[in-house]
mmCIF file of C-alpha atoms in Angstrom:
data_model
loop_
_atom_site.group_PDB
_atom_site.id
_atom_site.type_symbol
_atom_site.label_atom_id
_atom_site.label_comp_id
_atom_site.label_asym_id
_atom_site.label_seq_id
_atom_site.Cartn_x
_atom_site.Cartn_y
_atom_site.Cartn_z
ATOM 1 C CA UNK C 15 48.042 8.844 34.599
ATOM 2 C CA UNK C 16 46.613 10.670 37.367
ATOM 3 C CA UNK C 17 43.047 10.147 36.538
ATOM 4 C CA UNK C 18 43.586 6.255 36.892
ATOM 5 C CA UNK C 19 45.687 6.649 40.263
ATOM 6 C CA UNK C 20 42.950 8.498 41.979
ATOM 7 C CA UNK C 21 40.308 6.451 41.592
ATOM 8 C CA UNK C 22 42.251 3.379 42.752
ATOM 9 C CA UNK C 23 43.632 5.160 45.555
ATOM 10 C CA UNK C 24 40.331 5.774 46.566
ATOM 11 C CA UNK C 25 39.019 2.338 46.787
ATOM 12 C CA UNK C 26 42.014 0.588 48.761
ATOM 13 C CA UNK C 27 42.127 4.004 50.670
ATOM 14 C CA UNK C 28 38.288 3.406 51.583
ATOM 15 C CA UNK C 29 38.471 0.333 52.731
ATOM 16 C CA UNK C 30 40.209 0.664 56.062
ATOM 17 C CA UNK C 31 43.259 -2.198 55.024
ATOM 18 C CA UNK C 32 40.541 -4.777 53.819
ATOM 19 C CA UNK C 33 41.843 -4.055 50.309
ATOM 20 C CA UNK C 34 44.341 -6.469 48.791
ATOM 21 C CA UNK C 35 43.920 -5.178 44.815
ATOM 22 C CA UNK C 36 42.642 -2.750 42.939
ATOM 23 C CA UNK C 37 43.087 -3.102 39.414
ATOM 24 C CA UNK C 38 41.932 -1.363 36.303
ATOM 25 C CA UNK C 39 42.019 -4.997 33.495
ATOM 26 C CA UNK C 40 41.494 -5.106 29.735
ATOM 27 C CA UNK C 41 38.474 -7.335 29.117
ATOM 28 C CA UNK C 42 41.296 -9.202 27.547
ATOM 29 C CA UNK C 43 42.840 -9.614 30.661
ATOM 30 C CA UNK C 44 45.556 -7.249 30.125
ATOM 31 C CA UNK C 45 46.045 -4.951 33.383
ATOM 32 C CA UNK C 46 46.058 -1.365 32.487
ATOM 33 C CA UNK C 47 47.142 0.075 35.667
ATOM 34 C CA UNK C 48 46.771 -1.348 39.538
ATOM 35 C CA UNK C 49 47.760 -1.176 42.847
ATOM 36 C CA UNK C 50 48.334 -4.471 44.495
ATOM 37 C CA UNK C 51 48.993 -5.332 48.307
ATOM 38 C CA UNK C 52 50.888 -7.857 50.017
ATOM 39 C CA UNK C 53 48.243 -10.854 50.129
ATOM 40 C CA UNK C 54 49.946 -13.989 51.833
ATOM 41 C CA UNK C 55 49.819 -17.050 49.792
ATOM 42 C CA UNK C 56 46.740 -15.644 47.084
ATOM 43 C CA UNK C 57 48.104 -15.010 43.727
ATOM 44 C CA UNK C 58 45.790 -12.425 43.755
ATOM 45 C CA UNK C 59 46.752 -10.979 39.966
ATOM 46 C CA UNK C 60 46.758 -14.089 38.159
ATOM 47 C CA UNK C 61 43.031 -14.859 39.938
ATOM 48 C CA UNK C 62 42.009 -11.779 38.785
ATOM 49 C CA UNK C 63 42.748 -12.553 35.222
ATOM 50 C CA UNK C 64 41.189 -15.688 35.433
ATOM 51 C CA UNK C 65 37.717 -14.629 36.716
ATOM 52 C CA UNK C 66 37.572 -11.700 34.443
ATOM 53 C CA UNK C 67 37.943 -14.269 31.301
ATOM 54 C CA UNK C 68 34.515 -15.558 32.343
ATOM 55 C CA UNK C 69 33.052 -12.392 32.537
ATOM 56 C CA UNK C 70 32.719 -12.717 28.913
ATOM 57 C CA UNK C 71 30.806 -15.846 29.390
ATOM 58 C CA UNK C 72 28.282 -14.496 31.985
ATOM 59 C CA UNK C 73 27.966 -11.439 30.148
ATOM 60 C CA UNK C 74 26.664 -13.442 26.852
ATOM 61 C CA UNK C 75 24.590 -15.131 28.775
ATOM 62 C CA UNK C 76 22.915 -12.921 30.815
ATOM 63 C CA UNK C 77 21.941 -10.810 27.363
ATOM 64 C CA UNK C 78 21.136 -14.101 25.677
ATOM 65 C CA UNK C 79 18.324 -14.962 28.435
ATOM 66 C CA UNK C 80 17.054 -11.559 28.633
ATOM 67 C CA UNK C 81 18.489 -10.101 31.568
ATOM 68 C CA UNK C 82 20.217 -7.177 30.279
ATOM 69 C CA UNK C 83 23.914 -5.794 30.414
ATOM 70 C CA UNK C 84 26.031 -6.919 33.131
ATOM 71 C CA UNK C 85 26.504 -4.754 35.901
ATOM 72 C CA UNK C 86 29.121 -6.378 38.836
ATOM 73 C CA UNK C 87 30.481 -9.602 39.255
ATOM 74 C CA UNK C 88 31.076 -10.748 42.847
ATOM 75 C CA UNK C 89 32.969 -13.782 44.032
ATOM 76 C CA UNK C 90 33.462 -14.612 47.576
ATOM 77 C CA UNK C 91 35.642 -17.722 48.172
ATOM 78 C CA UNK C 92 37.083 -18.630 51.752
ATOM 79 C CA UNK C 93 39.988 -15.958 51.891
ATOM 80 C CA UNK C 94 39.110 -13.282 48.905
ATOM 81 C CA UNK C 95 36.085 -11.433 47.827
ATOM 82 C CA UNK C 96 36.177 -10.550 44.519
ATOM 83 C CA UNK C 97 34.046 -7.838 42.663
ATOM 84 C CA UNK C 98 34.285 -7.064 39.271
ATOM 85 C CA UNK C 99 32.412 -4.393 37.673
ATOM 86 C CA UNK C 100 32.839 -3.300 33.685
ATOM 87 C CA UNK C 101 33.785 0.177 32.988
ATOM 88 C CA UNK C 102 32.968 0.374 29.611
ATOM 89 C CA UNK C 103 33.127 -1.568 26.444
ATOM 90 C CA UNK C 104 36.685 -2.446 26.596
ATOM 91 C CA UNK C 105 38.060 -2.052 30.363
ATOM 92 C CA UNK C 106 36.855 -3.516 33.674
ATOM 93 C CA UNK C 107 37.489 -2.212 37.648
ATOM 94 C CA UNK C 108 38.595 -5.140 39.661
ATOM 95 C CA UNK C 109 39.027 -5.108 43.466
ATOM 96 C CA UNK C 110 39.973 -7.852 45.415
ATOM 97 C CA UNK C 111 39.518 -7.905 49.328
ATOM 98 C CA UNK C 112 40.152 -10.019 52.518
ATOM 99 C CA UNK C 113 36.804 -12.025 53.337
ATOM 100 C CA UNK C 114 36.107 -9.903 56.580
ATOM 101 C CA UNK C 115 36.191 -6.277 54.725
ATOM 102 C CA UNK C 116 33.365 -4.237 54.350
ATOM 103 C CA UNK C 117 31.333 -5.944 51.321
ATOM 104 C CA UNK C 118 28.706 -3.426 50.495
ATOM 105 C CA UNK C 119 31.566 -0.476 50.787
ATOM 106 C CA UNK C 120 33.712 -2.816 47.983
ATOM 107 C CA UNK C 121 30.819 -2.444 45.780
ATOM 108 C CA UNK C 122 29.557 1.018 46.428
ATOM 109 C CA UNK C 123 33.559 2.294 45.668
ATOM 110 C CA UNK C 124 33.710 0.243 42.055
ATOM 111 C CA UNK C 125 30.221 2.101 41.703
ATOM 112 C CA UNK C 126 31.423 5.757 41.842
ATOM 113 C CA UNK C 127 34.641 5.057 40.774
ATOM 114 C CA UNK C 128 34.084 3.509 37.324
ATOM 115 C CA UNK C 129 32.229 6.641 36.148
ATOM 116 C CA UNK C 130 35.467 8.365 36.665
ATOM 117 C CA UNK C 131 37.555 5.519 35.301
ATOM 118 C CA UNK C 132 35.506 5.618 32.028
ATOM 119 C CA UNK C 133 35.808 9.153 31.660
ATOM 120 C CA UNK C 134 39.643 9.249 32.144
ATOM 121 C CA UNK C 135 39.783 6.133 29.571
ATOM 122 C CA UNK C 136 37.873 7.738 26.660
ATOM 123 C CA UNK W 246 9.761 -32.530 50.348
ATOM 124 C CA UNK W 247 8.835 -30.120 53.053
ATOM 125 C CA UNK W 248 12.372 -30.215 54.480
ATOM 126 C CA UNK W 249 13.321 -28.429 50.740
ATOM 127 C CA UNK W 250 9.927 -26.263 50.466
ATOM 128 C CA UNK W 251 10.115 -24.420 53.521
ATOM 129 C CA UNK W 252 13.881 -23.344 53.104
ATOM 130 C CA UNK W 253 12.578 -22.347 49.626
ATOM 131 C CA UNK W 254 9.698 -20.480 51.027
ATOM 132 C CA UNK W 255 11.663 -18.473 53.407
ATOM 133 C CA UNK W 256 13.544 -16.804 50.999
ATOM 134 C CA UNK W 257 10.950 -15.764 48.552
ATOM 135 C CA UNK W 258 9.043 -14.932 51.893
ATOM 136 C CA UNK W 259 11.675 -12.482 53.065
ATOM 137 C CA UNK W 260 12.433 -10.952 49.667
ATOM 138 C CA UNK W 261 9.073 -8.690 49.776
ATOM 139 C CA UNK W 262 8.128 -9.541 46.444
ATOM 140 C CA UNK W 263 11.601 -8.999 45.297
ATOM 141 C CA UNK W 264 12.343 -12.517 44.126
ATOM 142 C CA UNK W 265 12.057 -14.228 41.118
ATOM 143 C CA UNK W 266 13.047 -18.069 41.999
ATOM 144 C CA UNK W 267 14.471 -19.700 44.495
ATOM 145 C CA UNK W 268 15.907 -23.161 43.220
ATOM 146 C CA UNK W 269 18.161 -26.071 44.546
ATOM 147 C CA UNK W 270 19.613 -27.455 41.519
ATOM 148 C CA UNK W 271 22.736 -30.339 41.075
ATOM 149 C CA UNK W 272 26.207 -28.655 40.030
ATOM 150 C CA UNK W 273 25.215 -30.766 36.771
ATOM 151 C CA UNK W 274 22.356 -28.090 36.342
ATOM 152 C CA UNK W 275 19.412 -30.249 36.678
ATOM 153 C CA UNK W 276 16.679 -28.390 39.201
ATOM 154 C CA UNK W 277 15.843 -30.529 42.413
ATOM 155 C CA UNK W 278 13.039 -28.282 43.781
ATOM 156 C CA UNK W 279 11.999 -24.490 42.408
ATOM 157 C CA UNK W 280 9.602 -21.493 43.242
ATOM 158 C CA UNK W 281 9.025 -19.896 40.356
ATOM 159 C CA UNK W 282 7.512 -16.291 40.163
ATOM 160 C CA UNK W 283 6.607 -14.358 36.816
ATOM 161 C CA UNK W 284 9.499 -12.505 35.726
ATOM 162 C CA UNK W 285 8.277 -11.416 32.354
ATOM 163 C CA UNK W 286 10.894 -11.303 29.151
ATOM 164 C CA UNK W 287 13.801 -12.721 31.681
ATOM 165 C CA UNK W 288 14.342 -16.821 30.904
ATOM 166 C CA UNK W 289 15.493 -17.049 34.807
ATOM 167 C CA UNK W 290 15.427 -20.885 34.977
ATOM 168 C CA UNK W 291 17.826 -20.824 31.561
ATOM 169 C CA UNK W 292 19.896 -18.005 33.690
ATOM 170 C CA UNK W 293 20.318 -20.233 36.161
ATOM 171 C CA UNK W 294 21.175 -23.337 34.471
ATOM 172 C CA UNK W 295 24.026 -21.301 32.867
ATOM 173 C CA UNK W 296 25.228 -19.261 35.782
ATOM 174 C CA UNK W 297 25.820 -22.825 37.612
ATOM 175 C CA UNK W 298 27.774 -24.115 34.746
ATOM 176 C CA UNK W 299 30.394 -21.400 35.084
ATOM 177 C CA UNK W 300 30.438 -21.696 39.108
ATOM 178 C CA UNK W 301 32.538 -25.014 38.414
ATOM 179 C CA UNK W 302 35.071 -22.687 36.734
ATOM 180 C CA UNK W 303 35.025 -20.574 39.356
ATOM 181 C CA UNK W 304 35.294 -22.494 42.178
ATOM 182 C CA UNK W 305 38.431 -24.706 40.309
ATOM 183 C CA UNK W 306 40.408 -21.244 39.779
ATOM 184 C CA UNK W 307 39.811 -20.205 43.367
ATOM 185 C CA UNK W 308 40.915 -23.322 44.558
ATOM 186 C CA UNK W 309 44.323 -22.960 42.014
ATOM 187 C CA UNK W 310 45.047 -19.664 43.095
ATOM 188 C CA UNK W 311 44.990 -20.015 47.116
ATOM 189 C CA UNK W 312 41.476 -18.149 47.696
ATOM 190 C CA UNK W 313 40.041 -21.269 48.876
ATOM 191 C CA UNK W 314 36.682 -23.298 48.808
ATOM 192 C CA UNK W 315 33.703 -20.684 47.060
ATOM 193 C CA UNK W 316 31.429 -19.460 49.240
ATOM 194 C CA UNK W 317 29.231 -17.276 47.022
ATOM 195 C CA UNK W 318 28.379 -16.061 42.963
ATOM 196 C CA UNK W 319 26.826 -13.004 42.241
ATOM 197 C CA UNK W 320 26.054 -11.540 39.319
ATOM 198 C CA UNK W 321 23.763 -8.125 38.690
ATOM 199 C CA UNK W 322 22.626 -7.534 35.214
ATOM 200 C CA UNK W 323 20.421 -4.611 34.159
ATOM 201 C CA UNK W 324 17.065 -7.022 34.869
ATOM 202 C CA UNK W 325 18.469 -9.441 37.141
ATOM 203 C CA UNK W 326 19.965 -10.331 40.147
ATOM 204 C CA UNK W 327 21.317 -13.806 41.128
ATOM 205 C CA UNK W 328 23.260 -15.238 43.769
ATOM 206 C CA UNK W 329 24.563 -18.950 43.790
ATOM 207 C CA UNK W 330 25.904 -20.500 47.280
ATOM 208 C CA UNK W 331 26.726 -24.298 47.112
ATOM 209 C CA UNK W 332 24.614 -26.326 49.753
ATOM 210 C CA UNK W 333 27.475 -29.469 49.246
ATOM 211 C CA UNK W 334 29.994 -30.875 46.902
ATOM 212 C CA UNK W 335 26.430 -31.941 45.198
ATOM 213 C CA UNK W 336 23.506 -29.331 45.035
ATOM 214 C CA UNK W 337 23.284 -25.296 45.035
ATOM 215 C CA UNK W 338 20.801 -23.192 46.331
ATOM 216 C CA UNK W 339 20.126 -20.663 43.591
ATOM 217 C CA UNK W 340 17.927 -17.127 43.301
ATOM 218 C CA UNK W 341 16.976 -14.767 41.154
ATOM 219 C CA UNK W 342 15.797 -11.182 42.608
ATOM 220 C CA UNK W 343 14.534 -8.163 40.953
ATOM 221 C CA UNK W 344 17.552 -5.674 40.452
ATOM 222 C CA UNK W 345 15.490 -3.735 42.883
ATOM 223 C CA UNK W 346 15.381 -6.158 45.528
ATOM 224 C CA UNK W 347 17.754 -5.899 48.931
ATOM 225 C CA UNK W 348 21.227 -7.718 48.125
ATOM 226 C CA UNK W 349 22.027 -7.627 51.149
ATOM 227 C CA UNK W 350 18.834 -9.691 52.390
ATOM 228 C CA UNK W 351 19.108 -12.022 49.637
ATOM 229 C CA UNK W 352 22.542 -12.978 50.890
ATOM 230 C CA UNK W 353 21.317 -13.490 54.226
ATOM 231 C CA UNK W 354 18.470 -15.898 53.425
ATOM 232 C CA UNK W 355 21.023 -18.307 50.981
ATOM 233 C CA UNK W 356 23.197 -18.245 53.908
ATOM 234 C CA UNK W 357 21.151 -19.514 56.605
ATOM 235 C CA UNK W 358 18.861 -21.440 54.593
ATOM 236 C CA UNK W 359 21.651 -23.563 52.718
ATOM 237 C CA UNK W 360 22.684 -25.230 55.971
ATOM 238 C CA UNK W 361 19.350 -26.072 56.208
ATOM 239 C CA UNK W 362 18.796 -27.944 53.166
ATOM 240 C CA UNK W 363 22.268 -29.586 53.423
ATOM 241 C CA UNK W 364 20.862 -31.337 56.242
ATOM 242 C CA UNK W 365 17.645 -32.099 54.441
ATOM 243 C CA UNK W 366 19.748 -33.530 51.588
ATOM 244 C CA UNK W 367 22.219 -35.392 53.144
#
């Protein structure tokens, strides 16, 4: 259980209180495991669920038209960022952030942690 | 047509030969004005079409879970990189970058260009 903790812990912990979620999903949209802040009037989990269902969708496209596997996901709406990144055939790493927190840091910490995320999960 | 052209132009411009298209396109997906480069195998004006079509989705479950009005799509795949801003309840502003090419620029250019062409198409 440890092995998905860390990695989690790591993301909201590395993003200085601009984390709101972190959230390891089924591509079904099952969570797995996920640690979840207190984010005002967002339903934060259900929105989660909801934009990784059409991950599906961008995923066949993107392969039908050429452009190869999908790699990350990124929403940003008014008050959540959203980045979505597949761990491996079966799991995704979600995070969810407040519009003002570090972007580029969201997306480098789903980058080394889904490595670790797909080891743990195999 | 120069007030769409030159936005146009000043993100393939600033992309160092990074970008693939730059198009303004209706939420319906039909294309309003485009700059085209070569991108090979990848079908990036069918990418497009198809990424817009889900950004209705996206922007209705943002609205239904509290995140508010949808500022930004992106999606990375293995050979592509696109990023989808909405100019106006009407149009996008669309483009395509080499998986290579700086994000982070990218971003920048749809964001101070799409005021721009809101202007130009109002």
């Amino acid at each position: 259980v440890n092995d998905l903790r860390e990695p989690l812990e790591s993301i909201i912990g590395g993003l200085d209180g601009g984390a709101l979620a972190a959230t390891i999903m089924g591509r079904d949209g099952l969570p797995v495991d996920a640690i979840e802040m207190d984010s005002g009037d967002v339903d934060v989990a259900a929105l989660l669920v909801e934009f990784s269902s059409l991950l599906g969708q961008v995923q066949k496209s993107a392969q039908m038209f050429a452009a190869g596997g999908l790699e990350e996901l990124a929403i940003r709406s008014e008050h959540l960022t959203t980045i979505i990144r597949p761990i491996n055939a079966e799991y995704l790493l979600c995070l969810a952030m407040r519009p003002t927190a570090n972007f580029g840091k969201g997306r480098y910490l789903l980058r080394v942690n889904a490595p670790k995320l797909a080891t743990a999960l195999a």
